[in-house]
């Protein structure tokens, strides 16, 4: 017995009622056009919680003026069917006017892990993400919310906002689900032309190359150059290809033991992002004492 809820007050009352009855509530925020990546978050939430809420809302404030807000895929009927098959009790699908009432003038502004990479490429994007996630957490006051490592920087931004504002919700980050050739699943993969689809493997390939070189002890500049070469050789127009600290996204200090590789680029009019946490490597051996 699945229910689609549009009204935030109604949604909040349902979640409060469930929690008052002792049920653990899990929440998966999405923009719809659901695929197996989203389904993996729902499956994890179902394992760990008594009730699962999935929101479907294409959030206008996280899209730039030249971005794909209007053409973003909207597949509510298929999404509802997928979520029914996963036993999701409530789908929260608010109207834009209830999330952003007329005259709306309030935003959450995020810094720290929001500044580099997607923050540079998409000015204002993470302020839009943080604002909508906060509003969704108010409408769905769950015990725990599930996010994908696919959007690693987004997960850091959400965790930082939750900590900084003291929001009473746990955050779980789940592994990236991939197509058989390694392409990270994404609602935007549907935009890829038949010719560009095989080229899109360049993103995960560049990350695997980074992991190999990192494990072999290569330096950051060499690894980043190889990532760029891999992307370019498949015709990807690069936005960034870099290593960073996996928690702060700051540039890597010398002798870093932990790193994440992040890539973003375009094939035709399709923009793709991906990332991979690299295996922890031991501190480099010290040179012979003289
Ligand atoms: P979106 O609908 O693209 O906003 O994504 C909703 C949630 O699903 C976010 O937390 C994403 O990180 C997560 N997600 C998207 N793609 C994947 C994937 N391939 N594997 C795991 N999680 C994903």
Short mmCIF file of C-alpha atoms and ligand atoms in Angstrom, two decimals:
data_model
loop_
_atom_site.label_atom_id
_atom_site.label_comp_id
_atom_site.label_asym_id
_atom_site.label_seq_id
_atom_site.Cartn_x
_atom_site.Cartn_y
_atom_site.Cartn_z
CA UNK A 1 0.00 0.00 0.00
CA UNK A 2 2.03 2.79 -1.46
CA UNK A 3 0.99 6.39 -1.12
CA UNK A 4 2.11 9.46 -3.07
CA UNK A 5 2.13 12.49 -0.78
CA UNK A 6 2.32 16.02 -2.18
CA UNK A 7 1.78 18.17 0.89
CA UNK A 8 4.79 18.76 3.19
CA UNK A 9 2.66 19.08 6.35
CA UNK A 10 0.87 15.82 5.60
CA UNK A 11 4.21 14.12 4.89
CA UNK A 12 5.71 15.35 8.15
CA UNK A 13 2.69 14.16 10.13
CA UNK A 14 2.94 10.66 8.60
CA UNK A 15 6.65 10.39 9.47
CA UNK A 16 6.07 11.66 13.02
CA UNK A 17 3.30 9.13 13.47
CA UNK A 18 5.49 6.26 12.27
CA UNK A 19 8.36 7.28 14.53
CA UNK A 20 6.02 7.75 17.51
CA UNK A 21 4.91 4.15 16.91
CA UNK A 22 8.56 3.10 17.29
CA UNK A 23 9.33 2.63 13.59
CA UNK A 24 12.72 3.57 12.17
CA UNK A 25 12.20 5.76 9.10
CA UNK A 26 14.68 5.86 6.21
CA UNK A 27 14.65 8.58 3.56
CA UNK A 28 16.04 8.53 0.00
CA UNK A 29 15.93 11.95 -1.72
CA UNK A 30 15.95 11.78 -5.56
CA UNK A 31 15.09 13.78 -8.65
CA UNK A 32 13.29 10.78 -10.18
CA UNK A 33 14.07 9.02 -13.49
CA UNK A 34 15.00 6.17 -11.20
CA UNK A 35 17.56 3.50 -12.09
CA UNK A 36 19.41 0.70 -10.31
CA UNK A 37 21.64 3.24 -8.52
CA UNK A 38 18.63 4.77 -6.81
CA UNK A 39 17.22 1.27 -6.22
CA UNK A 40 20.40 0.30 -4.34
CA UNK A 41 19.83 3.18 -1.89
CA UNK A 42 16.21 2.11 -1.45
CA UNK A 43 17.28 -1.51 -0.87
CA UNK A 44 19.79 -0.44 1.78
CA UNK A 45 17.17 1.77 3.47
CA UNK A 46 14.68 -1.12 3.42
CA UNK A 47 17.22 -3.42 5.09
CA UNK A 48 18.02 -0.93 7.83
CA UNK A 49 14.63 0.73 8.44
CA UNK A 50 11.00 -0.22 9.09
CA UNK A 51 9.57 2.36 6.69
CA UNK A 52 11.13 3.99 3.61
CA UNK A 53 10.22 7.36 2.13
CA UNK A 54 11.53 8.33 -1.32
CA UNK A 55 11.21 11.90 -2.52
CA UNK A 56 10.95 12.78 -6.19
CA UNK A 57 11.52 16.44 -6.88
CA UNK A 58 13.45 18.05 -9.75
CA UNK A 59 14.84 20.96 -7.79
CA UNK A 60 15.00 24.14 -9.91
CA UNK A 61 17.45 25.99 -7.64
CA UNK A 62 20.30 23.54 -8.22
CA UNK A 63 20.27 24.05 -12.00
CA UNK A 64 22.09 26.95 -13.65
CA UNK A 65 20.27 29.11 -16.23
CA UNK A 66 21.95 27.28 -19.16
CA UNK A 67 21.50 23.79 -17.65
CA UNK A 68 19.05 20.97 -18.32
CA UNK A 69 16.23 21.70 -15.84
CA UNK A 70 13.47 21.74 -18.45
CA UNK A 71 14.66 18.66 -20.32
CA UNK A 72 15.61 16.65 -17.19
CA UNK A 73 13.79 13.27 -17.56
CA UNK A 74 10.51 13.04 -15.64
CA UNK A 75 9.16 9.47 -15.46
CA UNK A 76 6.81 9.44 -12.48
CA UNK A 77 4.71 6.44 -13.58
CA UNK A 78 7.76 4.19 -14.09
CA UNK A 79 9.32 5.53 -10.86
CA UNK A 80 6.21 4.72 -8.82
CA UNK A 81 6.14 1.19 -10.25
CA UNK A 82 9.83 0.63 -9.40
CA UNK A 83 9.31 1.90 -5.86
CA UNK A 84 6.20 -0.25 -5.39
CA UNK A 85 8.28 -3.29 -6.37
CA UNK A 86 10.76 -2.27 -3.65
CA UNK A 87 8.05 -2.00 -0.99
CA UNK A 88 8.42 1.77 -0.51
CA UNK A 89 5.52 3.03 1.62
CA UNK A 90 5.58 6.75 0.85
CA UNK A 91 6.65 8.74 -2.19
CA UNK A 92 7.00 12.41 -1.37
CA UNK A 93 6.45 14.41 -4.57
CA UNK A 94 5.90 18.05 -3.60
CA UNK A 95 4.83 20.80 -5.98
CA UNK A 96 7.52 23.40 -6.66
CA UNK A 97 5.22 26.03 -5.14
CA UNK A 98 5.14 24.24 -1.78
CA UNK A 99 8.95 23.89 -1.69
CA UNK A 100 9.50 27.46 -2.90
CA UNK A 101 6.41 29.49 -1.97
CA UNK A 102 5.79 32.73 -3.88
CA UNK A 103 8.23 35.39 -2.69
CA UNK A 104 10.67 32.76 -1.39
CA UNK A 105 13.90 34.58 -0.50
CA UNK A 106 15.89 32.22 1.71
CA UNK A 107 18.89 30.08 0.79
CA UNK A 108 21.44 27.97 2.63
CA UNK A 109 24.92 29.00 1.53
CA UNK A 110 27.60 26.33 1.77
CA UNK A 111 31.39 26.59 1.72
CA UNK A 112 34.08 24.08 2.69
CA UNK A 113 33.75 20.97 0.52
CA UNK A 114 31.31 22.83 -1.78
CA UNK A 115 33.89 25.26 -3.09
CA UNK A 116 35.98 23.32 -5.61
CA UNK A 117 35.07 21.05 -8.58
CA UNK A 118 31.26 21.12 -9.08
CA UNK A 119 31.17 24.32 -7.01
CA UNK A 120 33.46 26.03 -9.52
CA UNK A 121 31.79 24.53 -12.59
CA UNK A 122 28.23 25.15 -11.43
CA UNK A 123 28.05 28.38 -9.39
CA UNK A 124 25.21 28.25 -6.84
CA UNK A 125 24.57 24.55 -7.45
CA UNK A 126 25.38 23.39 -3.92
CA UNK A 127 23.47 26.28 -2.31
CA UNK A 128 20.46 24.95 -4.22
CA UNK A 129 21.21 21.38 -3.16
CA UNK A 130 21.70 22.29 0.51
CA UNK A 131 18.55 24.41 0.54
CA UNK A 132 16.34 21.73 -0.96
CA UNK A 133 17.84 18.92 1.14
CA UNK A 134 17.20 20.95 4.29
CA UNK A 135 13.59 21.58 3.21
CA UNK A 136 13.17 17.88 2.38
CA UNK A 137 14.56 16.93 5.81
CA UNK A 138 11.96 19.24 7.41
CA UNK A 139 9.13 17.59 5.45
CA UNK A 140 10.54 14.08 5.98
CA UNK A 141 12.01 14.11 9.50
CA UNK A 142 13.44 10.61 9.15
CA UNK A 143 15.97 8.83 11.37
CA UNK A 144 18.43 8.43 8.53
CA UNK A 145 18.86 9.58 4.92
CA UNK A 146 20.70 7.69 2.15
CA UNK A 147 22.90 9.32 -0.50
CA UNK A 148 25.06 7.92 -3.30
CA UNK A 149 28.86 8.08 -3.47
CA UNK A 150 28.30 8.78 -7.19
CA UNK A 151 27.80 12.39 -6.10
CA UNK A 152 30.66 12.33 -3.60
CA UNK A 153 30.98 16.09 -3.28
CA UNK A 154 27.24 16.41 -2.71
CA UNK A 155 27.41 13.83 0.08
CA UNK A 156 30.20 15.83 1.76
CA UNK A 157 28.18 19.03 1.45
CA UNK A 158 25.11 17.38 2.98
CA UNK A 159 27.13 15.86 5.84
CA UNK A 160 28.72 19.24 6.54
CA UNK A 161 25.35 21.03 6.52
CA UNK A 162 23.86 18.43 8.88
CA UNK A 163 26.79 18.90 11.26
CA UNK A 164 26.91 22.69 11.04
CA UNK A 165 23.16 23.21 11.50
CA UNK A 166 22.81 20.35 14.00
CA UNK A 167 20.09 18.67 11.94
CA UNK A 168 18.78 15.57 13.77
CA UNK A 169 19.24 13.01 11.00
CA UNK A 170 21.87 10.38 10.21
CA UNK A 171 23.54 10.30 6.77
CA UNK A 172 24.58 7.06 5.06
CA UNK A 173 26.60 7.13 1.83
CA UNK A 174 26.18 4.08 -0.46
CA UNK A 175 28.51 2.77 -3.19
CA UNK A 176 28.16 3.79 -6.84
CA UNK A 177 26.25 1.36 -9.07
CA UNK A 178 27.71 0.93 -12.55
CA UNK A 179 26.76 -0.42 -15.97
CA UNK A 180 28.65 -3.58 -17.04
CA UNK A 181 31.27 -1.48 -18.89
CA UNK A 182 31.93 0.64 -15.79
CA UNK A 183 29.85 3.73 -16.61
CA UNK A 184 28.32 5.07 -13.38
CA UNK A 185 24.53 4.86 -13.60
CA UNK A 186 22.92 8.27 -13.94
CA UNK A 187 19.58 9.65 -15.08
CA UNK A 188 21.61 11.80 -17.51
CA UNK A 189 23.07 8.74 -19.32
CA UNK A 190 19.79 8.70 -21.26
CA UNK A 191 20.97 11.88 -23.04
CA UNK A 192 24.03 10.14 -24.55
CA UNK A 193 23.93 9.59 -28.31
CA UNK A 194 24.56 6.10 -29.66
CA UNK A 195 28.00 7.26 -30.79
CA UNK A 196 28.89 8.84 -27.44
CA UNK A 197 27.66 6.02 -25.20
CA UNK A 198 30.77 3.79 -25.66
CA UNK A 199 33.04 6.83 -25.19
CA UNK A 200 31.52 7.44 -21.77
CA UNK A 201 33.52 4.51 -20.41
CA UNK A 202 36.45 6.96 -20.41
CA UNK A 203 35.38 8.36 -17.04
CA UNK A 204 35.58 5.09 -15.09
CA UNK A 205 38.62 4.04 -17.10
CA UNK A 206 40.46 7.20 -16.07
CA UNK A 207 39.60 6.48 -12.43
CA UNK A 208 40.91 2.91 -12.68
CA UNK A 209 44.12 4.22 -14.23
CA UNK A 210 44.40 6.67 -11.33
CA UNK A 211 43.95 3.86 -8.80
CA UNK A 212 46.63 1.72 -10.46
CA UNK A 213 49.14 4.54 -10.61
CA UNK A 214 48.35 5.64 -7.06
CA UNK A 215 48.93 2.11 -5.75
CA UNK A 216 52.21 1.98 -7.68
CA UNK A 217 53.35 5.14 -5.85
CA UNK A 218 53.04 7.66 -8.70
CA UNK A 219 52.89 11.37 -7.88
CA UNK A 220 49.73 13.48 -8.17
CA UNK A 221 50.79 15.38 -11.31
CA UNK A 222 51.53 12.16 -13.21
CA UNK A 223 48.22 10.61 -12.15
CA UNK A 224 46.21 13.69 -13.11
CA UNK A 225 47.96 13.91 -16.48
CA UNK A 226 47.13 10.25 -17.20
CA UNK A 227 43.49 10.81 -16.23
CA UNK A 228 43.26 13.75 -18.63
CA UNK A 229 44.92 11.74 -21.42
CA UNK A 230 42.46 8.87 -20.95
CA UNK A 231 39.47 11.22 -21.08
CA UNK A 232 40.74 13.17 -24.09
CA UNK A 233 41.59 10.03 -26.05
CA UNK A 234 37.86 9.11 -25.93
CA UNK A 235 36.78 12.61 -26.96
CA UNK A 236 35.59 13.76 -23.53
CA UNK A 237 35.77 17.56 -23.10
CA UNK A 238 37.24 17.80 -19.61
CA UNK A 239 35.86 20.03 -16.85
CA UNK A 240 38.24 18.60 -14.24
CA UNK A 241 40.28 15.47 -13.56
CA UNK A 242 42.00 15.63 -10.20
CA UNK A 243 42.98 13.98 -6.94
CA UNK A 244 41.87 15.52 -3.66
CA UNK A 245 41.52 14.79 0.03
CA UNK A 246 38.43 12.55 0.29
CA UNK A 247 36.89 14.45 3.23
CA UNK A 248 37.75 18.12 2.63
CA UNK A 249 38.34 17.95 -1.16
CA UNK A 250 41.40 20.15 -0.55
CA UNK A 251 44.45 19.59 -2.76
CA UNK A 252 46.48 16.60 -1.58
CA UNK A 253 49.33 17.30 0.80
CA UNK A 254 52.67 15.71 -0.04
CA UNK A 255 52.82 12.13 1.27
CA UNK A 256 49.02 11.84 1.51
CA UNK A 257 47.88 8.31 2.28
CA UNK A 258 44.23 8.78 1.32
CA UNK A 259 42.82 10.32 -1.85
CA UNK A 260 39.81 10.47 -4.07
CA UNK A 261 39.97 10.84 -7.85
CA UNK A 262 37.24 13.03 -9.37
CA UNK A 263 36.37 13.57 -13.03
CA UNK A 264 33.80 15.60 -14.91
CA UNK A 265 33.44 16.24 -18.60
CA UNK A 266 31.13 16.50 -21.54
CA UNK A 267 30.28 14.27 -24.48
CA UNK A 268 28.19 16.32 -26.87
CA UNK A 269 25.67 18.16 -24.69
CA UNK A 270 25.77 15.50 -21.95
CA UNK A 271 27.72 16.34 -18.81
CA UNK A 272 28.94 13.37 -16.77
CA UNK A 273 30.71 13.12 -13.40
CA UNK A 274 32.34 10.22 -11.57
CA UNK A 275 34.76 9.55 -8.76
CA UNK A 276 36.61 6.76 -7.00
CA UNK A 277 38.18 6.54 -3.56
CA UNK A 278 41.72 5.29 -4.04
CA UNK A 279 43.17 2.49 -1.89
CA UNK A 280 44.90 3.80 1.23
CA UNK A 281 48.61 3.74 0.61
CA UNK A 282 51.34 3.52 3.23
CA UNK A 283 53.46 6.54 4.01
CA UNK A 284 56.26 6.63 1.44
CA UNK A 285 59.42 5.05 2.72
CA UNK A 286 61.97 7.43 4.09
CA UNK A 287 65.18 7.78 2.13
CA UNK A 288 68.33 6.23 3.57
CA UNK A 289 69.70 8.20 6.49
CA UNK A 290 73.03 9.83 5.76
P1 LIG B 1 19.58 12.13 -8.28
O1 LIG B 1 18.21 11.60 -8.59
O2 LIG B 1 20.52 12.08 -9.44
O3 LIG B 1 19.54 13.43 -7.56
O4 LIG B 1 20.19 11.09 -7.25
C1 LIG B 1 19.52 10.76 -6.06
C2 LIG B 1 20.46 9.97 -5.17
O5 LIG B 1 20.85 8.78 -5.85
C3 LIG B 1 21.75 10.75 -4.86
O6 LIG B 1 22.11 10.52 -3.50
C4 LIG B 1 22.73 10.13 -5.81
O7 LIG B 1 24.06 10.21 -5.36
C5 LIG B 1 22.26 8.69 -5.84
N1 LIG B 1 22.75 8.03 -7.05
C6 LIG B 1 22.67 8.50 -8.33
N2 LIG B 1 23.30 7.65 -9.18
C7 LIG B 1 23.78 6.64 -8.41
C8 LIG B 1 24.54 5.47 -8.70
N3 LIG B 1 24.94 5.16 -9.94
N4 LIG B 1 24.87 4.64 -7.67
C9 LIG B 1 24.49 4.96 -6.39
N5 LIG B 1 23.78 6.05 -6.07
C10 LIG B 1 23.43 6.90 -7.05
#
